[in-house]
Amino acid sequence: MTPRPILLDCDPGHDDAIAILLAVSDPGIDLRAVTTVAGNSTLPNTTRNALRVLDMVGRADIPVAAGRAAPLVRELSTAAVMHGEGGLEGPLPAEPSRPVLDVPAIELIEQVLIDADEPVTLVATGPLTNMADVVSRLPHLFPKIRELVIMGGAVDLGNWTPAAEFNIWVDPHAADIVFRSARVPDEGAGGRPAADRLALTMIGLEVTHKAWLTDEHADVLRDTGRAGRFVAELLDHFVGFHQRRFGWEGGPIHDAVTIAHLIDPTLVSALPMNVQIETESSLCMGRTVADRWAVTGLPANALVGLDIDRNRFVTMLLDHVSALP
Ligand code: RIB
Ligand code: CA
């Protein structure tokens, strides 16, 4: 099997950083480029963090371009409480070894799609601001996009408000653009490139809240190498935050599940559903309104994750990270 070409749009962020490491650690994944968006922290911080994570794992060859510095309509609101002011609280390599590319993310995404000799999988683990630009500005390249896999949303409860998950809540207008242009992936056709709609898989909180690691997992990783030590120290902060804030045993590694799903599609169980985005209500702004019981009669426009085999996810993540240098 030739490695699957992917482009990761992210807002590092502790779990985004672990998603990057999982992507570069699997031989079946070919991470062509990383683009950054404002979300967990400001764009300069998420961009600097993406560059530093790639440096730390010896992959400064992977191009990084910065995207949107703010949501399409709303003011930017970050998750400093969770990820720290710099977006990656905890130990970090020194300053990036290289500058970010001096082209905007949308141009790097366009170039990667044009250059690819097969359709590219887009993965988004932050607010969907850059992905809304893809929908608005690159519809002619949809046939070069195999599918879009996002970490975002929830069928049930939110995590940033009672109704909304953080990534969607930060930029609901961007999410609305993406979901209105989406369809259920028809993997049966071998991931046939989309014609006029993006094949969309939504990995939401029902799945990622089960994908948690504990302090014990951090200790398993701590002496396995530079990457393992880095992840262990990320977890020291991230697990601790979730234990204090939610009283949970561990910290959910939300974003890494998107990559784990690409590595092993049997991990996450999902159903096609119609999903619409709330962009008006102040109370429920950013809610992914998922028609789990098909009561609206509206056509499904996304494959929505509902469960995950947690043990196999944890094993995959620990094995992959501990195998990194
Ligand atoms: O709600 C979880 C999501 O918000 C993750 O992508 C995390 O990195 C934050 O961006
Ligand atoms: Ca993220």
Coordinates of C-alpha atoms and ligand atoms in Angstrom, one line a residue:
M1 CA 0.0 0.0 0.0
T2 CA 1.4 3.4 -0.9
P3 CA 1.2 5.9 2.0
R4 CA -2.0 8.0 2.1
P5 CA -1.3 11.6 1.4
I6 CA -2.8 14.0 4.0
L7 CA -2.6 17.6 4.9
L8 CA -3.2 18.6 8.5
D9 CA -4.8 21.9 9.5
C10 CA -4.4 22.5 13.2
D11 CA -4.2 24.8 16.2
P12 CA -1.5 23.3 18.4
G13 CA -2.6 22.7 21.2
H14 CA -1.5 19.7 23.2
D15 CA -3.7 17.2 21.4
D16 CA -3.0 18.7 18.0
A17 CA 0.7 18.2 18.7
I18 CA 0.1 14.6 19.5
A19 CA -1.9 14.2 16.3
I20 CA 1.1 15.6 14.3
L21 CA 3.4 13.0 16.0
L22 CA 1.0 10.2 15.3
A23 CA 0.8 11.2 11.6
V24 CA 4.6 11.3 11.1
S25 CA 5.0 8.0 13.0
D26 CA 2.9 5.8 10.8
P27 CA 4.3 4.4 7.5
G28 CA 0.8 4.4 6.0
I29 CA 0.5 8.2 6.3
D30 CA 2.3 10.7 4.1
L31 CA 2.0 14.1 5.8
R32 CA 2.5 16.5 2.9
A33 CA 2.0 19.7 4.8
V34 CA 0.7 21.4 7.9
T35 CA -1.4 24.5 8.0
T36 CA -2.3 26.5 11.1
V37 CA -5.3 28.4 12.3
A38 CA -6.2 30.5 15.4
G39 CA -8.1 28.5 18.0
N40 CA -6.4 27.1 21.1
S41 CA -4.1 30.1 20.9
T42 CA -3.4 33.0 18.6
L43 CA -2.1 32.2 15.0
P44 CA 1.5 33.2 15.8
N45 CA 1.5 30.8 18.7
T46 CA -0.2 27.9 16.9
T47 CA 2.1 28.4 14.0
R48 CA 5.3 28.6 16.2
N49 CA 4.1 25.4 18.0
A50 CA 3.5 23.5 14.8
L51 CA 7.0 24.4 13.6
R52 CA 8.5 23.4 17.0
V53 CA 6.7 20.0 17.2
L54 CA 7.9 19.1 13.7
D55 CA 11.5 20.2 14.6
M56 CA 11.4 18.1 17.8
V57 CA 10.5 15.0 15.7
G58 CA 13.0 15.7 13.0
R59 CA 10.5 16.6 10.3
A60 CA 11.4 20.2 9.4
D61 CA 11.1 19.1 5.8
I62 CA 7.3 19.2 6.1
P63 CA 6.1 22.7 4.9
V64 CA 4.1 24.8 7.3
A65 CA 1.9 27.8 6.3
A66 CA -0.2 30.0 8.5
G67 CA -3.9 30.5 7.8
R68 CA -6.6 32.6 9.3
A69 CA -5.8 34.6 12.4
A70 CA -9.5 35.0 13.3
P71 CA -12.9 33.4 12.8
L72 CA -14.9 34.6 9.8
V73 CA -17.4 36.6 11.8
R74 CA -16.9 36.2 15.5
E75 CA -14.1 37.6 17.6
L76 CA -11.3 35.1 18.3
S77 CA -11.7 33.4 21.7
T78 CA -8.8 31.0 22.6
A79 CA -8.5 28.1 25.0
A80 CA -5.6 29.5 27.1
V81 CA -7.2 28.0 30.2
M82 CA -6.6 24.6 28.7
H83 CA -3.5 24.9 26.6
G84 CA -1.7 27.9 28.3
E85 CA -1.1 31.4 26.9
G86 CA 1.4 30.1 24.4
G87 CA -0.9 27.2 23.3
L88 CA 1.5 24.5 24.4
E89 CA 2.0 24.8 28.1
G90 CA 4.8 22.5 29.3
P91 CA 8.2 21.7 28.0
L92 CA 8.9 22.8 24.5
P93 CA 11.9 22.7 22.2
A94 CA 13.6 26.0 21.6
E95 CA 12.5 28.4 19.0
P96 CA 11.6 27.0 15.6
S97 CA 14.6 26.1 13.4
R98 CA 13.0 27.8 10.3
P99 CA 10.4 30.5 9.5
V100 CA 6.9 29.6 8.5
L101 CA 6.4 29.7 4.7
D102 CA 5.6 33.2 3.5
V103 CA 2.5 32.1 1.7
P104 CA -1.0 31.9 3.2
A105 CA -2.3 28.4 4.2
I106 CA -4.9 28.4 1.4
E107 CA -2.1 28.8 -1.2
L108 CA -0.1 25.9 0.3
I109 CA -3.3 23.8 0.4
E110 CA -3.9 24.6 -3.3
Q111 CA -0.4 23.7 -4.3
V112 CA -0.4 20.4 -2.4
L113 CA -3.7 19.5 -4.1
I114 CA -2.4 20.5 -7.6
D115 CA 0.9 18.6 -7.1
A116 CA -0.7 15.4 -5.7
D117 CA -0.9 12.5 -8.1
E118 CA -3.8 11.1 -6.1
P119 CA -6.6 12.7 -4.0
V120 CA -5.4 14.1 -0.7
T121 CA -7.1 13.6 2.6
L122 CA -7.6 16.9 4.5
V123 CA -7.6 16.6 8.3
A124 CA -8.8 19.6 10.5
T125 CA -8.3 19.6 14.2
G126 CA -9.0 23.2 15.0
P127 CA -11.7 25.7 14.1
L128 CA -12.7 25.3 10.4
T129 CA -11.8 28.8 9.3
N130 CA -9.2 27.6 6.8
M131 CA -11.4 24.8 5.6
A132 CA -14.2 27.3 4.8
D133 CA -11.6 29.0 2.6
V134 CA -11.0 25.7 0.8
V135 CA -14.7 25.3 0.2
S136 CA -15.1 28.9 -1.0
R137 CA -11.9 29.3 -3.0
L138 CA -11.0 25.8 -4.2
P139 CA -14.2 24.1 -5.4
H140 CA -12.4 23.3 -8.7
L141 CA -10.0 21.2 -6.7
F142 CA -12.6 19.1 -4.9
P143 CA -11.8 16.1 -7.2
K144 CA -8.3 16.2 -5.7
I145 CA -9.6 16.0 -2.1
R146 CA -10.3 12.4 -1.1
E147 CA -12.2 13.5 2.1
L148 CA -12.2 15.9 5.0
V149 CA -11.9 14.4 8.5
I150 CA -12.5 16.8 11.3
M151 CA -12.2 16.7 15.1
G152 CA -15.2 18.8 16.1
G153 CA -18.8 18.9 17.2
A154 CA -20.9 16.6 19.2
V155 CA -24.1 14.7 18.9
D156 CA -24.8 15.2 22.6
L157 CA -23.3 17.7 25.1
G158 CA -20.7 20.3 24.3
N159 CA -17.4 20.9 26.1
W160 CA -17.0 24.6 25.8
T161 CA -20.6 25.6 26.3
P162 CA -23.3 23.1 27.4
A163 CA -24.4 23.0 23.7
A164 CA -21.1 23.4 21.7
E165 CA -17.7 21.8 21.2
F166 CA -14.8 24.3 21.1
N167 CA -13.6 24.0 17.5
I168 CA -17.1 24.6 16.1
W169 CA -17.9 27.2 18.7
V170 CA -14.9 29.3 17.9
D171 CA -16.0 29.7 14.2
P172 CA -19.5 28.4 13.7
H173 CA -19.9 30.4 10.4
A174 CA -16.9 28.6 8.9
A175 CA -18.3 25.2 10.1
D176 CA -21.6 26.1 8.5
I177 CA -20.0 26.7 5.2
V178 CA -18.1 23.4 5.4
F179 CA -21.2 21.3 6.5
R180 CA -23.4 22.9 3.8
S181 CA -20.9 21.7 1.2
A182 CA -20.4 18.2 2.6
R183 CA -21.6 14.7 1.8
V184 CA -21.2 11.3 3.3
P185 CA -17.9 9.6 2.2
D186 CA -18.7 6.7 -0.2
E187 CA -15.6 4.7 0.7
G188 CA -17.2 1.8 -1.1
A189 CA -16.1 3.5 -4.3
G190 CA -12.5 3.5 -3.1
G191 CA -12.8 7.1 -1.8
R192 CA -13.8 8.4 -5.2
P193 CA -13.0 12.1 -5.3
A194 CA -15.9 14.4 -4.6
A195 CA -17.4 16.3 -7.6
D196 CA -19.3 19.1 -6.0
R197 CA -19.3 18.3 -2.3
L198 CA -16.6 17.3 0.2
A199 CA -16.8 13.9 1.7
L200 CA -16.9 14.7 5.5
T201 CA -16.2 12.6 8.6
M202 CA -17.0 14.3 11.9
I203 CA -15.1 12.9 14.9
G204 CA -16.9 14.5 17.7
L205 CA -16.9 14.4 21.5
E206 CA -18.9 11.1 21.8
V207 CA -15.7 9.5 20.3
T208 CA -12.9 11.7 21.7
H209 CA -14.1 11.8 25.3
K210 CA -13.4 8.1 25.4
A211 CA -9.9 8.6 23.9
W212 CA -8.2 9.6 27.2
L213 CA -4.8 8.9 28.5
T214 CA -3.7 9.0 32.2
D215 CA -0.6 9.8 34.2
E216 CA 0.3 6.1 34.0
H217 CA 0.4 6.4 30.2
A218 CA 2.7 9.5 30.5
D219 CA 5.0 7.5 32.7
V220 CA 5.1 4.6 30.1
L221 CA 6.2 7.1 27.4
R222 CA 8.6 9.2 29.5
D223 CA 11.8 7.2 28.9
T224 CA 11.1 5.9 25.4
G225 CA 12.9 8.7 23.6
R226 CA 12.7 12.5 22.8
A227 CA 9.1 12.3 21.4
G228 CA 7.9 10.1 24.2
R229 CA 9.3 12.4 26.8
F230 CA 7.8 15.4 25.0
V231 CA 4.3 13.7 24.9
A232 CA 4.7 12.6 28.6
E233 CA 5.3 16.2 29.6
L234 CA 2.4 17.4 27.4
L235 CA 0.3 14.9 29.2
D236 CA 1.5 16.1 32.6
H237 CA -0.2 19.4 31.8
F238 CA -3.1 18.2 29.7
V239 CA -4.2 15.3 32.0
G240 CA -3.9 17.5 35.1
F241 CA -6.1 20.2 33.5
H242 CA -8.9 17.6 32.8
Q243 CA -8.6 16.0 36.2
R244 CA -9.0 19.4 37.9
R245 CA -11.6 20.9 35.5
F246 CA -13.8 17.9 34.8
G247 CA -12.8 15.5 37.6
W248 CA -11.8 12.9 35.0
E249 CA -9.2 10.2 35.4
G250 CA -7.4 11.2 32.2
G251 CA -7.1 13.7 29.4
P252 CA -8.9 13.1 26.1
I253 CA -6.5 13.3 23.2
H254 CA -9.2 14.6 20.9
D255 CA -7.2 15.4 17.8
A256 CA -5.1 12.3 17.6
V257 CA -8.3 10.3 16.9
T258 CA -8.6 11.8 13.4
I259 CA -5.2 10.3 12.5
A260 CA -5.9 7.0 14.3
H261 CA -9.1 6.7 12.3
L262 CA -7.1 7.1 9.0
I263 CA -4.6 4.5 10.2
D264 CA -7.2 2.0 11.3
P265 CA -10.8 2.8 10.1
T266 CA -12.2 0.0 12.4
L267 CA -11.4 1.9 15.6
V268 CA -14.2 4.4 15.3
S269 CA -17.8 3.4 14.7
A270 CA -19.9 6.0 12.8
L271 CA -23.2 6.6 11.1
P272 CA -24.3 8.9 8.3
M273 CA -26.4 11.8 9.6
N274 CA -27.6 15.2 8.7
V275 CA -25.7 17.8 10.7
Q276 CA -26.5 21.5 10.7
I277 CA -24.6 24.3 12.6
E278 CA -26.3 26.8 14.9
T279 CA -25.0 30.3 13.9
E280 CA -27.8 32.5 15.4
S281 CA -28.6 31.4 19.0
S282 CA -26.6 33.0 21.7
L283 CA -27.4 30.1 24.0
C284 CA -26.6 27.3 21.5
M285 CA -24.1 29.1 19.2
G286 CA -21.8 26.6 17.5
R287 CA -23.9 23.5 18.2
T288 CA -23.6 20.7 15.7
V289 CA -27.3 19.8 15.4
A290 CA -27.0 16.1 14.4
D291 CA -30.1 14.3 13.3
R292 CA -29.2 11.0 15.0
W293 CA -32.7 9.6 14.5
A294 CA -33.3 11.0 11.0
V295 CA -36.4 12.9 12.1
T296 CA -35.9 15.9 9.8
G297 CA -35.9 13.9 6.6
L298 CA -32.9 16.0 5.5
P299 CA -30.2 14.1 3.6
A300 CA -27.2 12.9 5.5
N301 CA -24.2 15.2 4.9
A302 CA -21.6 13.7 7.1
L303 CA -20.3 10.4 8.6
V304 CA -20.5 11.0 12.4
G305 CA -18.4 9.1 14.9
L306 CA -20.3 7.6 17.8
D307 CA -17.9 5.3 19.6
I308 CA -14.3 4.1 19.7
D309 CA -12.4 1.0 20.7
R310 CA -10.5 2.9 23.4
N311 CA -8.1 0.1 24.3
R312 CA -6.9 -0.3 20.7
F313 CA -6.6 3.5 20.3
V314 CA -4.5 3.8 23.4
T315 CA -2.3 0.9 22.3
M316 CA -1.8 2.4 18.9
L317 CA -0.9 5.8 20.3
L318 CA 1.5 4.5 22.9
D319 CA 3.2 2.1 20.4
H320 CA 3.5 4.8 17.7
V321 CA 4.9 7.5 20.0
S322 CA 7.3 5.2 21.8
A323 CA 8.7 4.1 18.4
L324 CA 9.6 7.7 17.5
P325 CA 13.2 8.8 18.2
Ligands
RIB1 O1 -12.8 20.4 21.8 C1 -11.6 19.8 21.5 C2 -10.9 20.6 20.5 O2 -10.6 21.9 20.9 C3 -9.5 20.0 20.2 O3 -9.2 20.2 18.8 C4 -8.6 20.8 21.0 O4 -7.2 20.9 20.4 C5 -9.2 22.1 20.9 O5 -8.8 22.8 19.7
CA2 CA -7.1 21.3 18.1

